Coordinates of C-alpha atoms and ligand atoms in Angstrom, one line a residue:
M482 CA 162.3 96.6 55.1
S483 CA 159.8 94.3 56.9
R484 CA 159.6 90.5 56.1
T485 CA 156.2 90.8 54.5
D486 CA 157.5 93.4 52.0
P487 CA 157.6 92.0 48.3
P488 CA 161.0 91.0 47.2
P489 CA 163.0 93.8 45.7
E490 CA 162.8 94.4 42.0
K491 CA 165.9 93.1 40.2
T492 CA 166.8 96.0 37.9
P493 CA 168.8 98.6 39.6
R494 CA 166.7 101.3 37.8
A495 CA 163.4 100.0 39.1
R496 CA 165.0 100.2 42.7
S497 CA 165.6 103.8 42.2
E498 CA 161.8 104.2 42.0
N499 CA 161.3 102.3 45.3
I500 CA 162.9 105.0 47.4
R501 CA 162.3 103.3 50.9
P502 CA 160.3 105.3 53.5
E503 CA 163.5 106.2 55.4
H504 CA 166.6 106.6 53.7
I505 CA 170.0 107.7 55.2
L506 CA 172.8 109.4 53.4
A507 CA 176.0 110.4 55.0
G508 CA 178.4 113.3 54.5
I509 CA 180.9 115.6 56.3
P510 CA 179.4 117.2 59.4
V511 CA 180.5 120.7 59.4
S512 CA 178.0 122.8 61.5
P513 CA 176.2 121.1 64.4
G514 CA 172.5 121.2 65.1
I515 CA 169.3 119.4 63.8
A516 CA 167.3 120.6 60.9
I517 CA 163.9 119.1 60.2
G518 CA 162.1 120.4 57.0
P519 CA 161.4 119.8 53.5
L520 CA 164.3 119.8 51.0
H521 CA 164.7 122.8 48.6
A522 CA 167.0 122.4 45.7
A523 CA 168.9 125.8 45.6
S524 CA 169.9 125.3 42.1
E525 CA 166.5 125.5 40.7
P526 CA 166.1 129.4 40.6
A527 CA 169.3 129.5 38.7
L528 CA 167.7 127.8 35.9
D529 CA 165.5 130.7 34.9
L530 CA 166.4 131.3 31.3
P531 CA 168.5 134.3 30.6
L532 CA 166.5 137.1 28.9
V533 CA 168.5 136.8 25.8
R534 CA 167.5 133.7 23.7
I535 CA 169.0 134.7 20.5
A536 CA 172.9 134.4 20.8
P537 CA 174.4 137.8 20.0
G538 CA 177.6 136.3 18.5
A539 CA 178.3 133.6 16.0
P540 CA 176.8 130.1 16.7
E541 CA 180.4 128.6 16.9
A542 CA 180.9 130.6 20.1
E543 CA 177.7 129.1 21.6
L544 CA 178.6 125.6 20.3
A545 CA 182.0 126.0 22.1
R546 CA 180.1 127.0 25.3
L547 CA 177.9 124.0 25.2
D548 CA 180.9 121.7 24.6
D549 CA 182.5 123.3 27.6
A550 CA 179.3 122.7 29.8
V551 CA 179.2 119.2 28.6
A552 CA 182.7 118.6 29.4
K553 CA 182.3 120.1 33.0
S554 CA 179.2 118.1 33.6
K555 CA 181.0 114.8 32.6
K556 CA 183.9 115.7 34.9
Q557 CA 181.2 116.3 37.7
L558 CA 179.6 112.9 37.2
D559 CA 182.9 111.2 37.1
K560 CA 183.8 112.7 40.4
L561 CA 180.5 111.7 41.7
R562 CA 180.8 108.1 40.6
A563 CA 184.2 108.0 42.2
R564 CA 182.9 109.0 45.4
L565 CA 180.1 106.5 45.5
S566 CA 182.2 103.7 47.1
V567 CA 181.8 105.6 50.5
L568 CA 178.1 105.0 50.4
P569 CA 176.3 101.9 51.7
E570 CA 175.9 99.3 49.2
D571 CA 172.2 99.7 48.7
S572 CA 172.6 103.6 48.1
Q573 CA 175.4 102.8 45.5
Q574 CA 173.1 100.4 43.7
E575 CA 170.4 103.1 43.7
I576 CA 172.4 106.1 42.4
A577 CA 174.9 104.5 40.2
P578 CA 172.4 103.7 37.5
L579 CA 171.1 107.4 37.6
I580 CA 174.7 108.8 37.3
D581 CA 175.1 106.4 34.4
A582 CA 171.9 107.6 32.6
Y583 CA 173.0 111.1 33.0
S584 CA 176.4 110.3 31.7
Q585 CA 175.1 108.6 28.6
M586 CA 172.9 111.6 27.8
L587 CA 176.1 113.8 27.6
T588 CA 177.6 111.6 25.0
G589 CA 175.8 112.0 21.6
S590 CA 172.2 112.0 22.8
R591 CA 169.2 113.4 21.0
L592 CA 169.3 116.2 23.7
L593 CA 172.5 117.4 22.7
R594 CA 171.9 116.9 18.9
Q595 CA 168.8 118.8 18.9
A596 CA 170.3 121.6 21.1
R597 CA 173.1 122.0 18.7
R598 CA 170.7 122.2 15.8
G599 CA 168.6 125.0 17.8
I600 CA 171.9 126.8 18.0
T601 CA 173.1 126.7 14.4
E602 CA 169.8 126.9 12.9
Q603 CA 167.7 129.0 15.1
K604 CA 170.7 131.0 16.4
L605 CA 169.7 130.3 19.9
T606 CA 171.9 130.7 22.9
A607 CA 173.2 127.5 24.4
E608 CA 171.0 127.9 27.4
A609 CA 167.8 128.5 25.4
A610 CA 168.6 125.5 23.2
I611 CA 169.2 123.2 26.0
Y612 CA 166.3 124.4 28.0
D613 CA 163.9 124.0 25.0
E614 CA 165.1 120.7 23.9
A615 CA 165.1 119.1 27.5
E616 CA 161.6 120.5 28.1
S617 CA 160.3 119.4 24.8
L618 CA 161.9 115.8 24.9
A619 CA 160.6 115.2 28.4
A620 CA 157.0 116.4 27.4
A621 CA 157.1 114.3 24.3
I622 CA 157.9 111.2 26.4
L623 CA 155.4 111.8 28.8
A624 CA 152.7 112.3 26.2
Q625 CA 153.3 109.1 24.2
P626 CA 150.3 106.9 24.3
I627 CA 150.1 103.8 26.2
D628 CA 149.0 100.6 24.9
D629 CA 145.2 100.3 25.8
G630 CA 145.4 96.5 26.1
A631 CA 148.1 96.6 28.8
S632 CA 147.2 95.4 32.3
R633 CA 146.9 98.1 34.9
E634 CA 150.1 97.1 36.6
R635 CA 152.0 97.3 33.2
R636 CA 150.4 100.7 32.5
A637 CA 151.6 101.9 35.9
D638 CA 155.1 100.5 35.3
E639 CA 155.1 102.2 31.9
I640 CA 154.0 105.6 33.3
A641 CA 156.7 105.3 36.1
A642 CA 159.5 104.4 33.6
R643 CA 158.4 107.4 31.3
Q644 CA 158.4 109.8 34.3
R645 CA 162.0 108.6 35.3
R646 CA 163.2 109.1 31.7
A647 CA 161.6 112.6 31.5
D648 CA 163.3 113.4 35.0
E649 CA 166.6 112.2 33.8
I650 CA 166.4 114.4 30.7
R651 CA 165.3 117.4 32.8
E652 CA 168.0 116.8 35.3
T653 CA 170.7 116.5 32.4
G654 CA 169.3 119.8 31.1
R655 CA 169.7 121.4 34.6
R656 CA 173.2 120.3 35.0
L657 CA 174.2 121.6 31.7
L658 CA 172.2 125.0 32.4
R659 CA 174.1 125.2 35.8
N660 CA 177.2 124.9 34.1
L661 CA 176.4 127.1 31.2
T662 CA 175.3 130.1 33.4
A663 CA 177.7 129.4 36.0
A664 CA 175.0 131.0 37.9
A665 CA 175.5 130.2 41.5
F666 CA 172.7 129.4 43.8
R667 CA 172.2 132.9 44.6
N668 CA 168.5 133.2 44.6
F669 CA 167.9 132.4 48.2
A670 CA 164.9 134.7 48.6
A671 CA 162.7 132.1 47.0
I672 CA 163.5 129.4 49.6
P673 CA 160.4 128.5 51.6
Q674 CA 160.9 129.3 55.3
G675 CA 162.2 126.4 57.4
A676 CA 163.5 124.3 54.4
I677 CA 166.8 122.6 54.2
L678 CA 168.7 123.9 51.3
M679 CA 170.2 121.3 49.0
A680 CA 172.9 122.1 46.4
E681 CA 175.6 120.6 44.5
T682 CA 178.0 123.0 46.0
L683 CA 177.8 126.3 47.8
R684 CA 180.5 128.9 47.4
P685 CA 181.7 131.2 50.4
S686 CA 180.1 134.1 48.6
D687 CA 176.7 132.2 48.3
A688 CA 177.0 131.2 52.1
A689 CA 177.4 134.8 53.0
L690 CA 174.0 135.6 51.5
I691 CA 172.1 133.0 53.7
D692 CA 169.7 134.1 56.2
P693 CA 169.9 131.9 59.1
A694 CA 166.5 132.8 60.4
R695 CA 165.0 131.5 57.1
I696 CA 167.0 128.3 56.4
A697 CA 166.7 125.2 58.6
G698 CA 169.8 123.6 57.4
I699 CA 172.2 123.0 54.4
V700 CA 173.3 120.1 52.5
T701 CA 175.6 119.9 49.7
E702 CA 177.1 117.3 47.4
E703 CA 180.6 119.1 47.4
G704 CA 182.7 120.7 50.2
G705 CA 185.0 119.9 53.0
A706 CA 185.1 120.5 56.7
D707 CA 187.3 123.7 57.0
G708 CA 186.4 125.4 53.7
H709 CA 185.1 128.9 53.9
T710 CA 181.7 127.8 53.3
A711 CA 181.8 125.6 56.4
I712 CA 183.2 128.3 58.4
M713 CA 180.5 130.6 57.4
L714 CA 177.8 128.1 58.0
R715 CA 179.2 127.4 61.5
A716 CA 179.5 131.2 62.2
L717 CA 175.9 131.7 61.2
G718 CA 174.8 128.7 63.4
V719 CA 173.1 126.9 60.5
P720 CA 173.2 123.1 60.9
A721 CA 175.1 121.8 57.9
V722 CA 176.4 118.6 56.2
L723 CA 178.5 118.9 53.2
G724 CA 180.0 116.5 50.6
I725 CA 177.4 113.8 50.4
P726 CA 178.1 112.0 47.3
G727 CA 175.1 111.4 45.0
L728 CA 172.8 113.7 46.9
L729 CA 171.1 115.4 44.1
A730 CA 170.4 112.1 42.5
A731 CA 169.1 110.4 45.6
A732 CA 167.2 113.3 47.2
K733 CA 164.1 114.8 45.5
P734 CA 163.2 118.3 46.3
A735 CA 160.2 118.8 48.7
T736 CA 161.2 115.4 50.4
M737 CA 160.8 115.7 54.3
A738 CA 164.3 115.3 55.7
V739 CA 166.2 115.4 59.0
L740 CA 169.7 116.8 58.8
D741 CA 172.1 116.2 61.7
G742 CA 175.1 118.5 61.6
E743 CA 176.8 116.5 64.3
T744 CA 176.9 113.1 62.8
G745 CA 176.8 114.1 59.2
R746 CA 173.6 112.2 58.6
L747 CA 170.7 113.2 56.3
T748 CA 167.6 111.2 56.8
L749 CA 165.3 111.2 53.8
G750 CA 161.5 110.5 54.5
P751 CA 162.0 110.0 58.3
K752 CA 159.8 107.6 60.1
A753 CA 157.7 108.9 62.9
T754 CA 160.1 107.5 65.5
S755 CA 163.1 109.1 63.8
L756 CA 161.2 112.4 63.7
A757 CA 160.5 112.3 67.4
T758 CA 164.1 111.5 68.1
A759 CA 165.0 114.5 66.0
R760 CA 162.7 116.8 67.8
R761 CA 164.0 115.6 71.1
A762 CA 167.6 116.3 69.9
V763 CA 166.3 119.8 68.8
A764 CA 165.1 120.5 72.4
G765 CA 168.3 119.1 73.8
Y766 CA 170.3 121.6 71.7
A767 CA 168.2 124.4 72.9
R768 CA 168.5 123.3 76.7
E769 CA 172.3 123.0 75.9
R770 CA 172.5 126.6 74.5
Q771 CA 170.6 127.9 77.6
R772 CA 173.1 126.1 79.7
L773 CA 176.1 127.4 77.9
A774 CA 174.5 131.0 77.9
R775 CA 175.0 131.0 81.7
L776 CA 178.8 130.6 81.2
R777 CA 178.8 134.0 79.4
R778 CA 179.2 136.2 82.4
L779 CA 182.0 133.8 84.0
P780 CA 185.5 134.5 83.2
A781 CA 187.4 132.4 80.8
E782 CA 190.2 131.1 83.3
T783 CA 191.5 127.8 84.2
I784 CA 191.1 126.1 87.6
D785 CA 194.5 127.6 88.6
L786 CA 193.2 131.1 87.6
E787 CA 195.2 131.4 84.4
A788 CA 193.3 134.0 82.2
V789 CA 192.6 133.0 78.8
E790 CA 191.3 135.4 75.9
L791 CA 188.4 134.0 73.9
Q792 CA 187.4 136.2 70.9
G793 CA 185.1 135.9 68.0
N794 CA 185.8 135.5 64.3
L795 CA 183.7 137.9 62.1
E796 CA 182.7 137.5 58.4
L797 CA 179.6 139.5 58.1
L798 CA 178.0 142.3 60.2
A799 CA 175.0 140.0 60.8
E800 CA 177.3 138.0 63.1
L801 CA 177.9 141.1 65.5
P802 CA 175.0 140.0 67.8
L803 CA 176.0 136.7 67.9
I804 CA 179.5 137.6 69.0
A805 CA 178.1 139.9 71.6
Q806 CA 175.8 137.1 73.0
S807 CA 178.7 134.5 73.0
G808 CA 180.7 136.3 75.8
A809 CA 183.6 136.8 73.4
S810 CA 186.2 139.5 74.4
G811 CA 186.6 141.2 71.1
I812 CA 187.2 140.1 67.5
G813 CA 190.5 138.1 66.8
L814 CA 189.7 137.7 63.2
F815 CA 187.8 140.0 61.0
R816 CA 187.7 138.4 57.5
T817 CA 187.2 141.5 55.5
E818 CA 187.1 139.8 52.1
F819 CA 183.4 139.0 52.9
L820 CA 182.6 142.8 52.4
F821 CA 184.0 142.7 48.9
M822 CA 181.9 139.8 47.8
N823 CA 178.5 139.8 46.1
R824 CA 178.8 143.4 44.8
E825 CA 179.7 144.8 41.6
T826 CA 181.9 147.7 42.9
L827 CA 184.5 147.8 45.6
P828 CA 183.8 149.7 48.7
D829 CA 185.7 152.9 48.8
E830 CA 187.7 154.2 51.8
A831 CA 184.7 156.0 53.3
A832 CA 182.4 153.0 53.0
Q833 CA 185.1 150.6 54.6
A834 CA 185.7 153.1 57.3
D835 CA 182.1 153.2 58.2
I836 CA 181.9 149.5 58.4
Y837 CA 185.1 149.0 60.4
R838 CA 183.8 151.8 62.7
T839 CA 180.6 150.1 63.2
V840 CA 182.2 146.9 64.2
V841 CA 184.8 148.6 66.6
E842 CA 181.9 150.5 68.3
A843 CA 179.9 147.3 68.6
M844 CA 182.8 145.8 70.5
D845 CA 182.7 148.6 73.1
G846 CA 186.3 148.9 74.0
D847 CA 187.3 145.3 73.3
C848 CA 190.0 144.9 70.5
V849 CA 189.0 144.2 66.8
T850 CA 191.8 142.6 64.7
I851 CA 190.9 143.5 61.2
R852 CA 192.5 141.4 58.6
V853 CA 193.3 142.9 55.3
L854 CA 191.7 141.5 52.1
D855 CA 192.5 137.8 51.8
W856 CA 191.5 137.3 48.1
G857 CA 192.3 134.1 46.3
G858 CA 192.1 130.4 46.7
E859 CA 188.3 129.5 47.1
K860 CA 187.6 133.2 48.0
D861 CA 186.8 134.6 44.6
I862 CA 185.8 138.2 44.4
E863 CA 183.9 139.0 41.4
A864 CA 184.3 142.8 41.7
L865 CA 188.3 142.4 41.7
T866 CA 188.2 139.8 38.9
A867 CA 185.9 141.9 36.8
R868 CA 188.1 145.0 37.3
G869 CA 191.1 142.9 36.1
L870 CA 192.9 143.5 39.4
V871 CA 193.5 139.8 39.7
P872 CA 193.7 137.0 37.1
D873 CA 190.5 135.6 36.1
T874 CA 191.9 132.4 34.6
L875 CA 193.1 130.3 37.3
D876 CA 194.6 127.6 35.5
H877 CA 197.5 127.3 37.8
N878 CA 196.8 126.1 41.5
P879 CA 194.9 129.0 43.0
A880 CA 195.8 128.3 46.5
L881 CA 199.6 128.7 45.7
G882 CA 199.1 131.8 43.6
M883 CA 198.2 135.3 43.9
R884 CA 196.7 135.1 47.4
G885 CA 196.5 137.4 50.4
L886 CA 199.3 139.8 50.9
R887 CA 200.8 138.8 47.8
M888 CA 197.9 140.4 45.8
L889 CA 197.7 143.5 48.0
L890 CA 201.5 144.2 47.6
R891 CA 200.8 144.1 43.7
Q892 CA 197.7 146.3 44.1
P893 CA 199.0 148.9 46.4
D894 CA 195.8 151.1 45.7
L895 CA 193.5 148.5 47.2
F896 CA 196.0 147.9 50.2
E897 CA 196.2 151.5 50.9
T898 CA 192.6 152.3 50.7
Q899 CA 191.9 149.5 53.2
L900 CA 194.7 150.6 55.5
A901 CA 193.4 154.1 55.5
A902 CA 189.9 153.0 56.3
I903 CA 191.2 150.8 59.2
L904 CA 193.3 153.8 60.5
R905 CA 190.4 156.1 60.4
A906 CA 188.1 153.7 62.2
S907 CA 190.8 153.3 64.9
R908 CA 189.6 156.5 66.5
A909 CA 186.6 154.6 67.6
G910 CA 188.4 152.1 69.7
P911 CA 191.2 149.5 69.8
V912 CA 192.1 147.9 66.6
R913 CA 194.9 145.7 65.1
V914 CA 195.9 145.1 61.5
L915 CA 196.5 141.6 60.4
L916 CA 198.3 140.5 57.1
P917 CA 197.2 137.1 55.4
M918 CA 199.2 134.6 53.6
V919 CA 202.6 135.8 54.7
T920 CA 205.6 133.6 53.8
N921 CA 208.7 135.8 54.3
V922 CA 210.0 138.7 56.0
A923 CA 210.4 140.9 52.9
E924 CA 206.6 140.8 52.6
V925 CA 206.1 142.3 56.2
R926 CA 208.6 144.9 55.7
A927 CA 207.0 146.0 52.6
A928 CA 203.5 145.9 54.0
R929 CA 204.9 148.0 57.0
E930 CA 206.4 150.6 54.7
I931 CA 203.0 151.0 53.0
Y932 CA 201.3 151.2 56.3
D933 CA 203.6 154.0 57.6
R934 CA 203.3 155.9 54.3
V935 CA 199.6 155.7 54.5
A936 CA 199.4 156.8 58.2
K937 CA 201.5 159.9 57.1
R938 CA 199.3 160.8 54.3
L939 CA 196.3 160.6 56.4
R940 CA 197.7 162.7 59.0
R941 CA 198.8 165.3 56.5
R942 CA 195.0 165.2 55.3
G943 CA 194.1 166.1 58.9
E944 CA 192.6 162.7 59.8
K945 CA 192.7 162.1 63.5
F946 CA 193.7 158.7 64.9
P947 CA 195.9 157.6 67.8
E948 CA 199.5 158.5 67.7
K949 CA 200.8 154.9 68.3
L950 CA 199.5 153.1 65.1
P951 CA 197.5 149.9 65.6
E952 CA 199.7 147.0 65.9
L953 CA 200.6 145.2 62.6
G954 CA 200.5 141.4 62.9
I955 CA 200.7 138.3 60.5
M956 CA 198.8 135.2 60.0
I957 CA 201.0 132.2 60.5
E958 CA 199.2 130.0 58.0
T959 CA 201.7 128.6 55.6
P960 CA 204.6 126.2 56.8
G961 CA 207.2 128.6 55.5
A962 CA 205.9 131.3 57.8
A963 CA 205.6 128.9 60.9
L964 CA 209.3 127.7 60.2
A965 CA 210.5 131.2 59.8
A966 CA 208.5 132.4 62.8
D967 CA 211.7 133.5 64.7
A968 CA 212.6 135.8 62.0
L969 CA 209.1 136.9 61.4
A970 CA 208.6 137.7 65.2
L971 CA 211.3 140.4 64.6
E972 CA 209.2 142.2 61.9
A973 CA 205.7 141.7 63.2
D974 CA 203.8 142.9 66.4
F975 CA 201.8 139.8 66.8
F976 CA 201.0 136.3 65.3
A977 CA 197.6 135.0 64.5
I978 CA 198.2 131.2 63.8
G979 CA 195.7 130.3 61.0
T980 CA 195.4 126.6 61.4
N981 CA 192.9 126.1 58.5
D982 CA 195.6 126.9 55.8
L983 CA 198.4 125.7 57.9
F984 CA 196.9 122.1 57.6
M985 CA 196.0 122.6 54.0
Y986 CA 199.5 123.9 52.9
T987 CA 201.4 121.4 55.3
L988 CA 199.5 118.2 54.5
A989 CA 198.8 119.2 50.8
V990 CA 195.1 118.8 51.3
D991 CA 192.6 121.3 49.9
R992 CA 190.6 122.4 52.8
A993 CA 187.4 122.4 50.8
A994 CA 187.8 119.1 49.0
T995 CA 185.6 116.3 49.7
E996 CA 187.6 113.4 48.3
V997 CA 190.5 114.2 50.6
A998 CA 188.7 115.5 53.5
A999 CA 189.8 112.4 55.7
L1000 CA 193.4 113.5 55.3
Y1001 CA 192.8 117.0 56.7
D1002 CA 193.7 115.9 60.2
P1003 CA 194.0 118.5 62.9
L1004 CA 196.1 116.0 65.0
H1005 CA 198.7 115.4 62.4
P1006 CA 202.0 115.9 64.3
A1007 CA 203.7 117.9 61.5
V1008 CA 201.0 120.6 62.0
L1009 CA 201.1 120.4 65.8
R1010 CA 204.9 120.8 65.6
L1011 CA 204.6 124.0 63.5
I1012 CA 202.1 125.3 65.9
Q1013 CA 204.6 124.8 68.8
F1014 CA 207.5 126.2 66.9
A1015 CA 205.6 129.4 66.0
T1016 CA 204.0 129.8 69.4
E1017 CA 207.5 129.4 71.1
A1018 CA 209.1 131.8 68.8
A1019 CA 206.4 134.4 69.8
L1020 CA 206.6 133.6 73.5
R1021 CA 210.4 134.0 73.5
M1022 CA 209.9 137.5 72.1
R1023 CA 207.0 138.1 74.5
M1024 CA 204.9 138.9 71.4
P1025 CA 201.1 138.1 71.5
V1026 CA 200.1 135.0 69.7
S1027 CA 196.7 133.5 69.2
V1028 CA 195.0 130.9 67.2
C1029 CA 192.2 131.9 64.8
G1030 CA 191.6 128.9 62.6
E1031 CA 188.9 126.3 63.3
L1032 CA 191.2 124.5 65.7
A1033 CA 190.7 127.2 68.2
G1034 CA 187.0 126.5 68.5
N1035 CA 187.3 122.9 69.2
P1036 CA 186.9 122.4 72.9
R1037 CA 188.5 118.8 72.6
L1038 CA 191.9 120.5 71.7
T1039 CA 191.7 123.3 74.2
P1040 CA 193.9 121.5 76.8
L1041 CA 196.5 120.7 74.1
L1042 CA 196.7 124.4 72.9
L1043 CA 197.0 125.7 76.5
G1044 CA 199.7 123.1 77.1
L1045 CA 201.6 124.4 74.2
G1046 CA 201.6 127.9 75.9
L1047 CA 198.7 129.4 73.9
R1048 CA 196.5 131.9 75.9
S1049 CA 194.3 133.5 73.0
F1050 CA 191.8 131.9 70.7
S1051 CA 189.5 133.3 68.3
M1052 CA 186.7 131.3 66.9
S1053 CA 183.1 131.2 65.5
A1054 CA 180.9 132.8 68.2
T1055 CA 178.9 129.7 68.4
N1056 CA 181.9 127.8 69.8
V1057 CA 183.1 130.4 72.5
P1058 CA 180.8 129.0 75.3
R1059 CA 182.0 125.4 74.7
V1060 CA 185.7 126.5 74.6
K1061 CA 185.2 128.4 77.8
Q1062 CA 183.7 125.4 79.4
A1063 CA 186.9 123.5 78.5
V1064 CA 189.1 126.3 79.8
R1065 CA 187.4 126.5 83.1
A1066 CA 187.7 122.6 83.6
V1067 CA 191.4 122.3 83.4
S1068 CA 194.7 123.5 85.2
I1069 CA 197.5 124.8 83.1
D1070 CA 199.9 122.2 84.8
D1071 CA 197.9 119.3 83.7
C1072 CA 197.7 120.8 80.1
A1073 CA 201.4 121.5 80.0
R1074 CA 202.1 117.8 81.0
F1075 CA 199.6 116.5 78.5
A1076 CA 200.9 118.7 75.7
R1077 CA 204.5 117.3 76.4
R1078 CA 203.2 113.7 76.1
V1079 CA 201.3 114.4 72.9
M1080 CA 204.3 116.1 71.3
E1081 CA 206.4 113.1 71.8
Q1082 CA 204.1 111.1 69.5
S1083 CA 204.4 110.9 65.7
D1084 CA 201.3 108.9 64.9
P1085 CA 198.1 110.9 64.5
A1086 CA 196.0 107.9 65.7
R1087 CA 197.9 107.7 69.0
I1088 CA 197.5 111.6 69.5
R1089 CA 193.7 111.1 68.9
E1090 CA 193.6 108.4 71.6
L1091 CA 195.4 110.8 73.8
V1092 CA 193.1 113.7 73.1
N1093 CA 190.0 111.7 73.6
S1094 CA 191.2 110.3 76.9
F1095 CA 192.3 113.7 78.4
G1096 CA 190.2 114.3 81.5
L1097 CA 188.7 110.9 81.6
G1098 CA 191.0 110.0 84.4
K1099 CA 192.5 107.3 82.4
K1100 CA 196.2 106.6 82.8
E1101 CA 197.6 107.4 79.3
Ligands
LIG1313 C1 193.1 130.2 58.6 O1 193.8 130.0 57.5 O2 193.3 129.4 59.6 C2 192.4 131.3 58.7 C3 192.0 131.6 59.9 O3 192.2 132.1 57.7 P1 191.1 131.8 56.6 O4 190.2 130.5 57.1 O5 190.1 132.9 56.4 O6 191.8 131.4 55.4
LIG1314 MG1 193.7 131.5 56.1

């Protein structure tokens, strides 16, 4: 604010009108890059009224749905309020009164009273009742006559106050509708080209529908750095910032914004100088991409010529070209659960075999590690829940429940179909099979029995695939698996260390949660020790071991992982060139010395210091 500006208005609500020309919000940076464009609220399309306006059942059921949506909305607002403290003081003052206004409207307001009446008297659905009421209340407020005798200034204030009130009612209605329809933010087709998509939250299955050529960036109120949404956005190369508290209250749709996926800043209404800086940064990214692209044909080897395998993680077929361009040597983690999302029926054996074959052929002789379905946790697959194959009421802790291999062993049909499809595709090129969420040896033995049985059945059926079955490996992504790695190494053919879940389960921090995101620390010695233990167990058995969690794609950690003995990493294609650059800059001897030094530490802050100073020539 310049010195000549009038003094700020006293009431916090009036301040919210006065959005400054440039306003910066901060969240969790999850996918690097700069996006410049208008904000588009992804939740808007979900607010189309369902076609059914008259409730098919009793009004009591609709009233209960409305109560449920009100309770959910209140919870969301409480959560938002709790997170405001991380915002700068002036942003807090701007957003807090809005949240209060929304909350008040969820307790005995006219909106709710009238909507309840619409449900009981006109037999409306809860959605229709809320929509009608929010719209007519907002329209009535805007239509009220204004005192003719009032000064121009007072009239302008009055109009602004009414607009604000109408917006608050509509926003409360929208929140209730979002919670009523549970309609995710699916209608991405309506997003204007080049817009920054803004949403309260984005599920992994929603992220899977995003077209990176259309959307400039993503910003949300909820989400953590290593949730699957973040992973998807990184894989697609879409600049993204998640977990900005109060985003939807502070940022109006169509506002011009600059999003920085490296620093986590969202600049609303950027000044000309900020826009110019952002444009220079965009050009800088493009130059860096070109520079890194030149690494593509160079070998991934250290200064002392130790070869390192760098592979890509795949979620969607759309990422195949990115993997090919990145210079990755094959796919170290194919997250097949994404094939099962956003569809009403499950893909059958033939359909899956076709997809796996496409991927194997695209890799042209490089190995593809296909992980069998990892349903559960935040990765909900509606086609499975709808068929009753998995519980749809997740009142227990879903991350600790029926996830990954546990679910597959309970649903052998699903498991066998997928294994059969993978075996059929293995004719087309080298493949490995990877089991998710393993915690004990009995699970691996059970899985191998099923695997052998499926192979025999296929051969009887006359299917042709290599005599030697593709290797069957396991994810090391639970502390239980890491600590039992020596026993598991006797059962599995290879290990893939999944650091994302390993952090989550070791540190008791939900990987997709915003509130505890700061505790999700890749440099916590507990996790590093588990990685070391599992790696050494594999190396003793001369068994292949790789890292395929997000840690693998962080070039700052490459020296440490090399020093721990790891030589194989699988990551988002976008990270391959940077990690290759890191590999080519170090010698194994230096890395080993460095890792020994790091592993003596027990303080994550000290480890961070060491990691940051590696290669800077500083004496640690
Ligand atoms: C992991 O947990 O580190 C992993 C690679 O699997 P996902 O991220 O799919 O859970
Ligand atoms: Mg995992």
